[in-house]
Coordinates of C-alpha atoms in Angstrom, one line a residue:
X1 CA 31.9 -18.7 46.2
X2 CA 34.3 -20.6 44.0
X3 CA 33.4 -21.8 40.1
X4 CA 35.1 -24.6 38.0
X5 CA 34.3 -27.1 35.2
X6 CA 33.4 -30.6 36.2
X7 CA 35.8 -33.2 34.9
X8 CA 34.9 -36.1 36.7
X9 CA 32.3 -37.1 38.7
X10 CA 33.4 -39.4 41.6
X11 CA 31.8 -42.4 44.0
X12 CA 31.9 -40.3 46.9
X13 CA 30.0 -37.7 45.7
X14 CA 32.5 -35.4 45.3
X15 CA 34.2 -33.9 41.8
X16 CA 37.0 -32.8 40.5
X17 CA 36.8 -29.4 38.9
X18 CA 39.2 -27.2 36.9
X19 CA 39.4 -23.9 38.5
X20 CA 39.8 -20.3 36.4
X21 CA 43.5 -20.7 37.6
X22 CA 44.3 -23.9 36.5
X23 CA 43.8 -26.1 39.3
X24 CA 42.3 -29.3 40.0
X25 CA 40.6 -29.9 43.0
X26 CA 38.7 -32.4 44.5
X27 CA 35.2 -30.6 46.1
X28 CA 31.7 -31.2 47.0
X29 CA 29.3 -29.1 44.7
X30 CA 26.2 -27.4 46.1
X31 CA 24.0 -28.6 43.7
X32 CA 23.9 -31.7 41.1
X33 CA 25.9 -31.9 38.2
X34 CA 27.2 -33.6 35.1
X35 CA 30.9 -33.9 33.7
X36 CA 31.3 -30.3 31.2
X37 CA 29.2 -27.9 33.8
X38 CA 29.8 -25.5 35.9
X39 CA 29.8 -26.2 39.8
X40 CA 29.8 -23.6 42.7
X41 CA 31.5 -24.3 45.8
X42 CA 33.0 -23.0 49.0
X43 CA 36.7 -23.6 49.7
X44 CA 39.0 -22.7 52.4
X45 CA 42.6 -21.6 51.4
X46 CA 44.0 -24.2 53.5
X47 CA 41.5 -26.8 52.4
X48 CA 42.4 -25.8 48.7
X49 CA 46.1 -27.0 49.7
X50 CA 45.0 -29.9 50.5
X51 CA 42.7 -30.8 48.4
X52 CA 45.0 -29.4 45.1
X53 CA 46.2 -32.4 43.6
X54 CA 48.9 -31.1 41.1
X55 CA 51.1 -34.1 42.8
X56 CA 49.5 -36.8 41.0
X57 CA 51.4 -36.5 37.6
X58 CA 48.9 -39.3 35.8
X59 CA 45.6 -37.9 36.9
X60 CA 46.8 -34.1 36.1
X61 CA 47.9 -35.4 32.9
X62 CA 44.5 -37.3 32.0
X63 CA 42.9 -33.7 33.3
X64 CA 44.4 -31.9 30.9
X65 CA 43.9 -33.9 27.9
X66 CA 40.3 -34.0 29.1
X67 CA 40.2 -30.9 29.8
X68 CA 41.6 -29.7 26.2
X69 CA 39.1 -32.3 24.2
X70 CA 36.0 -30.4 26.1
X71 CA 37.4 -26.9 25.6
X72 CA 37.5 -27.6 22.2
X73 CA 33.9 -29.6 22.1
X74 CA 32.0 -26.9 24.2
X75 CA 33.9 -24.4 25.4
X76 CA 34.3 -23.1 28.6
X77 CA 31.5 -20.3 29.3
X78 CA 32.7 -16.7 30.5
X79 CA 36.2 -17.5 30.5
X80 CA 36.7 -17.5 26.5
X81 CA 34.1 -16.1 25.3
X82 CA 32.1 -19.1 23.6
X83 CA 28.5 -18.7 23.5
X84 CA 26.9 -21.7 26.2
X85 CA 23.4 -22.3 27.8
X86 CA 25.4 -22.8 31.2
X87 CA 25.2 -19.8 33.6
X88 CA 22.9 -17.8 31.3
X89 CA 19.8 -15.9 33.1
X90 CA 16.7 -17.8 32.5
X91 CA 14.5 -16.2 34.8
X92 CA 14.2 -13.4 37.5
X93 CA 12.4 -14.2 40.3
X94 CA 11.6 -11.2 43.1
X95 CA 10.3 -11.6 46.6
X96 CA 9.0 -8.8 48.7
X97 CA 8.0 -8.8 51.9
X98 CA 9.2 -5.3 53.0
X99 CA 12.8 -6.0 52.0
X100 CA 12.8 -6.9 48.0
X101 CA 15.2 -9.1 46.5
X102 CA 15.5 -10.0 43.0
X103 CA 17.1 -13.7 42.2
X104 CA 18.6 -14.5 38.8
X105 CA 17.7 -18.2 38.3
X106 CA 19.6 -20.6 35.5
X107 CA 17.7 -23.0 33.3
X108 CA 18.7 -26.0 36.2
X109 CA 16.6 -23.5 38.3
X110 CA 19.5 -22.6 40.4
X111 CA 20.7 -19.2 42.0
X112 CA 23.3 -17.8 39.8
X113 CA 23.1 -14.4 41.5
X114 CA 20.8 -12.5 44.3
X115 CA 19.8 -8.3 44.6
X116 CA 18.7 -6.0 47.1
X117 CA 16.7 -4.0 45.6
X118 CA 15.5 -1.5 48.2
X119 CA 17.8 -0.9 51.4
X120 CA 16.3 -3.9 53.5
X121 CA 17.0 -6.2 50.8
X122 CA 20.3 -5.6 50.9
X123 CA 21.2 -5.7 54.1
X124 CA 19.7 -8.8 53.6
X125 CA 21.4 -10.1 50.7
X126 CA 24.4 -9.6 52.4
X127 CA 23.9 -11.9 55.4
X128 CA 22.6 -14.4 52.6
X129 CA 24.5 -14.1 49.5
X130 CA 27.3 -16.7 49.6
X131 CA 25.0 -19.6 50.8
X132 CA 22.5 -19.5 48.6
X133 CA 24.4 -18.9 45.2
X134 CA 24.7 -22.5 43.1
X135 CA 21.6 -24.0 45.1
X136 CA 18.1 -24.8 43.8
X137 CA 15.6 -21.9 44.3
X138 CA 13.1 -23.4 46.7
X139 CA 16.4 -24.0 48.8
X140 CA 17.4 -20.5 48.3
X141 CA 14.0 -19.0 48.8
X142 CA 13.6 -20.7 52.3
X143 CA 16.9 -19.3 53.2
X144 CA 16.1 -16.1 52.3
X145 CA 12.6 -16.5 54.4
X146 CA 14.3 -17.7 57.7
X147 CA 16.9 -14.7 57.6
X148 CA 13.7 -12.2 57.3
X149 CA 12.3 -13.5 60.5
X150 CA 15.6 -13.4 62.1
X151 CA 16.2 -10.1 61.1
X152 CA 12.5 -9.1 61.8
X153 CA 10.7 -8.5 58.9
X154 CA 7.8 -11.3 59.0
X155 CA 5.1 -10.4 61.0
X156 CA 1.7 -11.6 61.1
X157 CA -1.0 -10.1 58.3
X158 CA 2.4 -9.9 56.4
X159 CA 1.7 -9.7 52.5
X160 CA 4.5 -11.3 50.0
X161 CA 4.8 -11.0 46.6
X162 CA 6.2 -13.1 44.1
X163 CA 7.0 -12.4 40.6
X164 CA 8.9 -14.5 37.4
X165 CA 9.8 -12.9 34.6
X166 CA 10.5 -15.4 32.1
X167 CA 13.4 -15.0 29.7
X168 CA 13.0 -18.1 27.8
X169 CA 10.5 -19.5 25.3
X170 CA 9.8 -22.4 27.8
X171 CA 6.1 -21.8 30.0
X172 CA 6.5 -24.7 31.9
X173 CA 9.9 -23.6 33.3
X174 CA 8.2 -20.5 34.7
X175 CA 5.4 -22.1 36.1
X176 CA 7.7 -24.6 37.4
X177 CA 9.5 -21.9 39.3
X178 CA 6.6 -19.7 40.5
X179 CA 5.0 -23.2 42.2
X180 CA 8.6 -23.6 43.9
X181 CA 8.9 -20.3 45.1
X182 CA 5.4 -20.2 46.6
X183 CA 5.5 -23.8 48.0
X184 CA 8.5 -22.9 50.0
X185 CA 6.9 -19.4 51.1
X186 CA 4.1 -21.1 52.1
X187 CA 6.0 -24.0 54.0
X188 CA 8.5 -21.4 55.7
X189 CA 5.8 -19.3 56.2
X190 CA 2.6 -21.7 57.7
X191 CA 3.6 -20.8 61.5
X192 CA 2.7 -17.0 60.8
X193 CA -0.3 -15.8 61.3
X194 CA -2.8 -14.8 58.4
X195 CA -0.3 -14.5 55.5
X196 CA -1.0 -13.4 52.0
X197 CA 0.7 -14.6 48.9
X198 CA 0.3 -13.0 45.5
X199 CA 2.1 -14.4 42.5
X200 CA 2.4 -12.6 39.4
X201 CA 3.6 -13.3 36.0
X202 CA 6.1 -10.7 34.3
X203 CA 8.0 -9.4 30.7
X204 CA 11.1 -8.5 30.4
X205 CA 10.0 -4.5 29.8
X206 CA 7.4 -4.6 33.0
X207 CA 10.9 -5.8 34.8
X208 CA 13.2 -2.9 32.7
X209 CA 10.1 -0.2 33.6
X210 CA 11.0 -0.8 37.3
X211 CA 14.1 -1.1 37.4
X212 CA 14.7 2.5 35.9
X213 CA 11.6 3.3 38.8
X214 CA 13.9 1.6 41.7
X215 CA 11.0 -0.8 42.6
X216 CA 11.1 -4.5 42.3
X217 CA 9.3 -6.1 39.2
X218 CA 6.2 -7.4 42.1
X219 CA 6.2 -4.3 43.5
X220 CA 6.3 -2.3 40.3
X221 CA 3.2 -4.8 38.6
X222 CA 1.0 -4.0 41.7
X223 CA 1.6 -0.2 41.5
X224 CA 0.6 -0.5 38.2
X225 CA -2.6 -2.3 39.0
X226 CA -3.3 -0.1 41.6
X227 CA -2.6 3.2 39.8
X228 CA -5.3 2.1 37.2
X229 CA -7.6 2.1 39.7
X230 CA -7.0 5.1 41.4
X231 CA -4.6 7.2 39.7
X232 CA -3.9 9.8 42.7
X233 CA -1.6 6.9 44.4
X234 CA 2.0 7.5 44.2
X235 CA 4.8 5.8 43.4
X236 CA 7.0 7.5 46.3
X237 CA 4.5 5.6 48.8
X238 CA 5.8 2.0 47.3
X239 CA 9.2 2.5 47.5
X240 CA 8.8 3.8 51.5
X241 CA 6.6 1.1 53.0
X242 CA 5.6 -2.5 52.4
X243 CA 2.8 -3.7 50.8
X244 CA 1.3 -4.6 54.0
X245 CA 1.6 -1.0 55.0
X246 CA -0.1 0.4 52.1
X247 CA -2.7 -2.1 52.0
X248 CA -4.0 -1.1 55.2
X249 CA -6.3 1.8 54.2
X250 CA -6.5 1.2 50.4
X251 CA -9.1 -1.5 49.1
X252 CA -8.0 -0.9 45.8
X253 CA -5.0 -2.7 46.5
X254 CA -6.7 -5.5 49.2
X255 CA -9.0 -6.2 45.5
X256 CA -5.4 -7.6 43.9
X257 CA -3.4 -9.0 46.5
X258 CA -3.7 -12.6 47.6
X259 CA -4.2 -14.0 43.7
X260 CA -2.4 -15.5 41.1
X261 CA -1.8 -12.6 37.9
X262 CA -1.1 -13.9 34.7
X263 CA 1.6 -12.1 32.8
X264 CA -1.6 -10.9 30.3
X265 CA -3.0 -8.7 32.6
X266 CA 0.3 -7.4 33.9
X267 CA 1.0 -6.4 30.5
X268 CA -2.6 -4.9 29.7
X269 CA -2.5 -2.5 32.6
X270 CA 1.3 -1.6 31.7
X271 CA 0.2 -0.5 28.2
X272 CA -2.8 1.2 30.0
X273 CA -1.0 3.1 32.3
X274 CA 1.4 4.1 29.3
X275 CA -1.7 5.5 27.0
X276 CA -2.2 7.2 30.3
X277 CA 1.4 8.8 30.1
X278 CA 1.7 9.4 26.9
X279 CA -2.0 11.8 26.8
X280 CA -1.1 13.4 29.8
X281 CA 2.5 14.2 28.2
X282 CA 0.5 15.5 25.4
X283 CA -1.8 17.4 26.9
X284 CA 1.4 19.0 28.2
X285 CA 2.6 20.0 25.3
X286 CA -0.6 21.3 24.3
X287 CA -0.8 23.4 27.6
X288 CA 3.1 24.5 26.6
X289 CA 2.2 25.5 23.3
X290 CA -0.9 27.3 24.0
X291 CA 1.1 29.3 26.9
X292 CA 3.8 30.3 24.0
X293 CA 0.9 31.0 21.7
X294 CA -1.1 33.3 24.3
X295 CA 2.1 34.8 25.2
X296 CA 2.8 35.5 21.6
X297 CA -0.8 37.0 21.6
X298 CA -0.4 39.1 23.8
X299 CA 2.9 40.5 22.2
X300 CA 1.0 40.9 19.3
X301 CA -1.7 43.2 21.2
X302 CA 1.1 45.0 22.7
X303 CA 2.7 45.4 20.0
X304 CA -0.6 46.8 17.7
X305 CA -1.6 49.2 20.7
X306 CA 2.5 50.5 20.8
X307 CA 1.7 51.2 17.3
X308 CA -1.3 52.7 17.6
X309 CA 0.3 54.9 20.3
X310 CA 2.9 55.8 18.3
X311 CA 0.5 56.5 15.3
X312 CA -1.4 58.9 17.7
X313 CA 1.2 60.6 18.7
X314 CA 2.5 61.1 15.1
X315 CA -1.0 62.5 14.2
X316 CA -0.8 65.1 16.9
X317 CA 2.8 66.0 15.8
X318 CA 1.7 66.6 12.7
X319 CA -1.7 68.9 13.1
X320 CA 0.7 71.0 15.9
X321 CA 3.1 70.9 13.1
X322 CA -0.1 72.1 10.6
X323 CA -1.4 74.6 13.3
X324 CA 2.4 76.1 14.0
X325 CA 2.4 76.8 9.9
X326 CA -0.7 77.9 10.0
X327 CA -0.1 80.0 12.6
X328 CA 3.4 81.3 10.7
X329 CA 1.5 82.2 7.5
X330 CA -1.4 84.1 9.7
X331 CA 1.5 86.1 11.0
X332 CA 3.4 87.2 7.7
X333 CA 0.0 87.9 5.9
X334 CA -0.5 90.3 9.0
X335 CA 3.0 91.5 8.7
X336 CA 2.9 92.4 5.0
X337 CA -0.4 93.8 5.6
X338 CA 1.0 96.4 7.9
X339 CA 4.1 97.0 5.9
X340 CA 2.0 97.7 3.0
X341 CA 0.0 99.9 4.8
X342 CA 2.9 101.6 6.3
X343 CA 4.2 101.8 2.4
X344 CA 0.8 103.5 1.4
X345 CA 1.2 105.9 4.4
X346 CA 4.5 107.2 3.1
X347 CA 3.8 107.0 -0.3
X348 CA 0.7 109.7 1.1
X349 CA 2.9 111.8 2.7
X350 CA 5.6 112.0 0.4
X351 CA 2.5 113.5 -1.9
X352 CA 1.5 115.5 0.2
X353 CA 4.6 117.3 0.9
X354 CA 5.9 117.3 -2.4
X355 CA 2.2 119.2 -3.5
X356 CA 2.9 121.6 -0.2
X357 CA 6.3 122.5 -1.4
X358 CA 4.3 123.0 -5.2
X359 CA 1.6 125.3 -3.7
X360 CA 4.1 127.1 -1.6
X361 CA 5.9 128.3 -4.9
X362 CA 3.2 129.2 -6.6
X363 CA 1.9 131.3 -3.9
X364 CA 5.6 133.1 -3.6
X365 CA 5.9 133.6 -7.6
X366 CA 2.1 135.8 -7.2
X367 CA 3.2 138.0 -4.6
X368 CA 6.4 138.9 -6.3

């Protein structure tokens, strides 16, 4: 798809645009617009050739003076870097039906650019994506629907979702786009059988919270309603199967679908289901820090009865140790005993023999 700024607008219905590469051509835009805007278009090579009108000296030089007064009166947006309301997001729009694709809408409510989000979606945004960027969104969206039932995706009892999230201040735009979106769902829609819409409002964090999840912003606003209800759901089982699919056994989910849900209540079951994660993430902690603390307990107690082991042990040492010296000191008491003893013996006999050795003179010295 080819871009360039408007400089004229002419009778036919076409306009001549300057191109990023300097041309000027003569086209036909997909969509309604005014001399300084952006148009989209699709161009052959060899129709560019022909089209190119570089040969006519006057009207290039009246382009380029035009073109030079409105570069310097609004600027050109993306190619210079000067801030414009053209080609910025205004709104994101998703549809899911079992593929989900996301459309970025301008504040003209056209497409400026369109997602897959989920495999489905972009094998269908590929089929899709060049014919539908630079139209009006009810256009788009009905293009989008017919390739689905080409491709096989709309059956009967089929459930779609819409959601807008909103990026500008202006309500009315996003209601504008939501009734759009639906109308041309419903019109594309009226020869299947038994189809439910749901519509629901989004903010710009419900939108970021799914994309880091990998669902669409529909999708991820009904898994939150449905995970307040019943918290065992999960989030796995949205991102396998359609809604219709997981609507079948859960009336949880049939209790949401088919109504119109205001960004409000989006937003009050968001911050709900975030108390929710936040207390169980606590009580995780908790849990964490009670394990360290029970561990560190139980260290402690291993520690102490180590101790006390060792402290036993010690004590025993130490009354052997008593009972050895004991013992020792029992044994040299005895020893002395019997050395003094021994000491007394000879002491006795050394007496004795010395007052033998007496009574033996004497007795000699009478007989002489």
């Amino acid at each position: 798809m080819d871009k360039g700024i408007v400089m004229e607008v002419l009778s036919s219905g076409n306009v001549i645009v300057l191109t990023k590469d300097g041309q000027f051509l003569s086209v036909k835009p997909h969509s309604k617009v005014e001399i300084g805007e952006e148009a989209s278009f699709k161009l052959l090579e060899k129709d560019r050739q022909y089209q190119a009108i570089f040969a006519n000296h006057k009207i290039r030089w009246i382009a380029s003076v035009a073109a030079i007064f409105l570069l310097l009166l609004v600027g050109i947006p993306g190619w210079f870097g000067l801030d414009s309301n053209v080609d910025k997001v205004a709104a994101y729009v998703t549809v899911d039906i079992n593929p989900s694709v996301e459309i970025a809408i301008s504040s003209k409510e056209t497409v400026l650019q369109i997602e897959g989000i989920n495999e489905d979606g972009k094998k269908l945004v590929q089929t899709i994506r060049d014919s539908i960027i630079g139209i009006p969104v009810a256009q788009a969206t009905s293009i989008l629907l017919q390739e689905s039932e080409k491709l096989g995706y709309i059956k009967a009892n089929a459930e779609v979702v819409i959601s807008t999230t909103r990026l500008i201040e202006d309500q009315t735009f996003e209601k504008n786009i939501e009734d759009q979106v639906k109308r041309a769902v419903a019109d594309q829609l009226k020869k299947v059988t038994n189809v439910s819409i749901t519509t629901v409002e989004t903010t710009a964090q419900v939108r970021e919270d799914a994309q880091k999840s990998g669902l669409s912003t529909g999708k991820y606003a009904i898994y939150l309603m449905t995970k307040n209800k019943n918290q065992e759901i999960s989030i796995d089982r949205f991102k396998n199967q359609s809604i219709s699919e997981i609507a079948k056994d859960r009336d949880d989910l049939k209790q949401i679908l088919g109504k119109n849900i205001t960004a409000e209540i989006v937003e009050q079951w968001h911050d709900k289901q975030e108390s929710k994660n936040d207390e169980k993430e606590e009580k995780k902690e908790l849990k964490d820090q009670g394990g360290k603390q029970n561990k560190n307990d139980d260290q402690k107690v291993d520690h102490k009865k180590e101790n006390g082991k060792n402290e036993e042990k010690q004590e025993v040492k130490i009354e052997l140790n008593q009972k050895r010296t004991s013992g020792n000191k029992q044994d040299d008491e005895i020893k002395n005993d019997r050395k003094e003893q021994k000491d007394d013996r000879n002491k006795k006999d050394e007496k004795d023999k010395k007052d033998n050795e007496k009574n033996d003179g004497e007795t000699k010295h009478k007989n002489q």
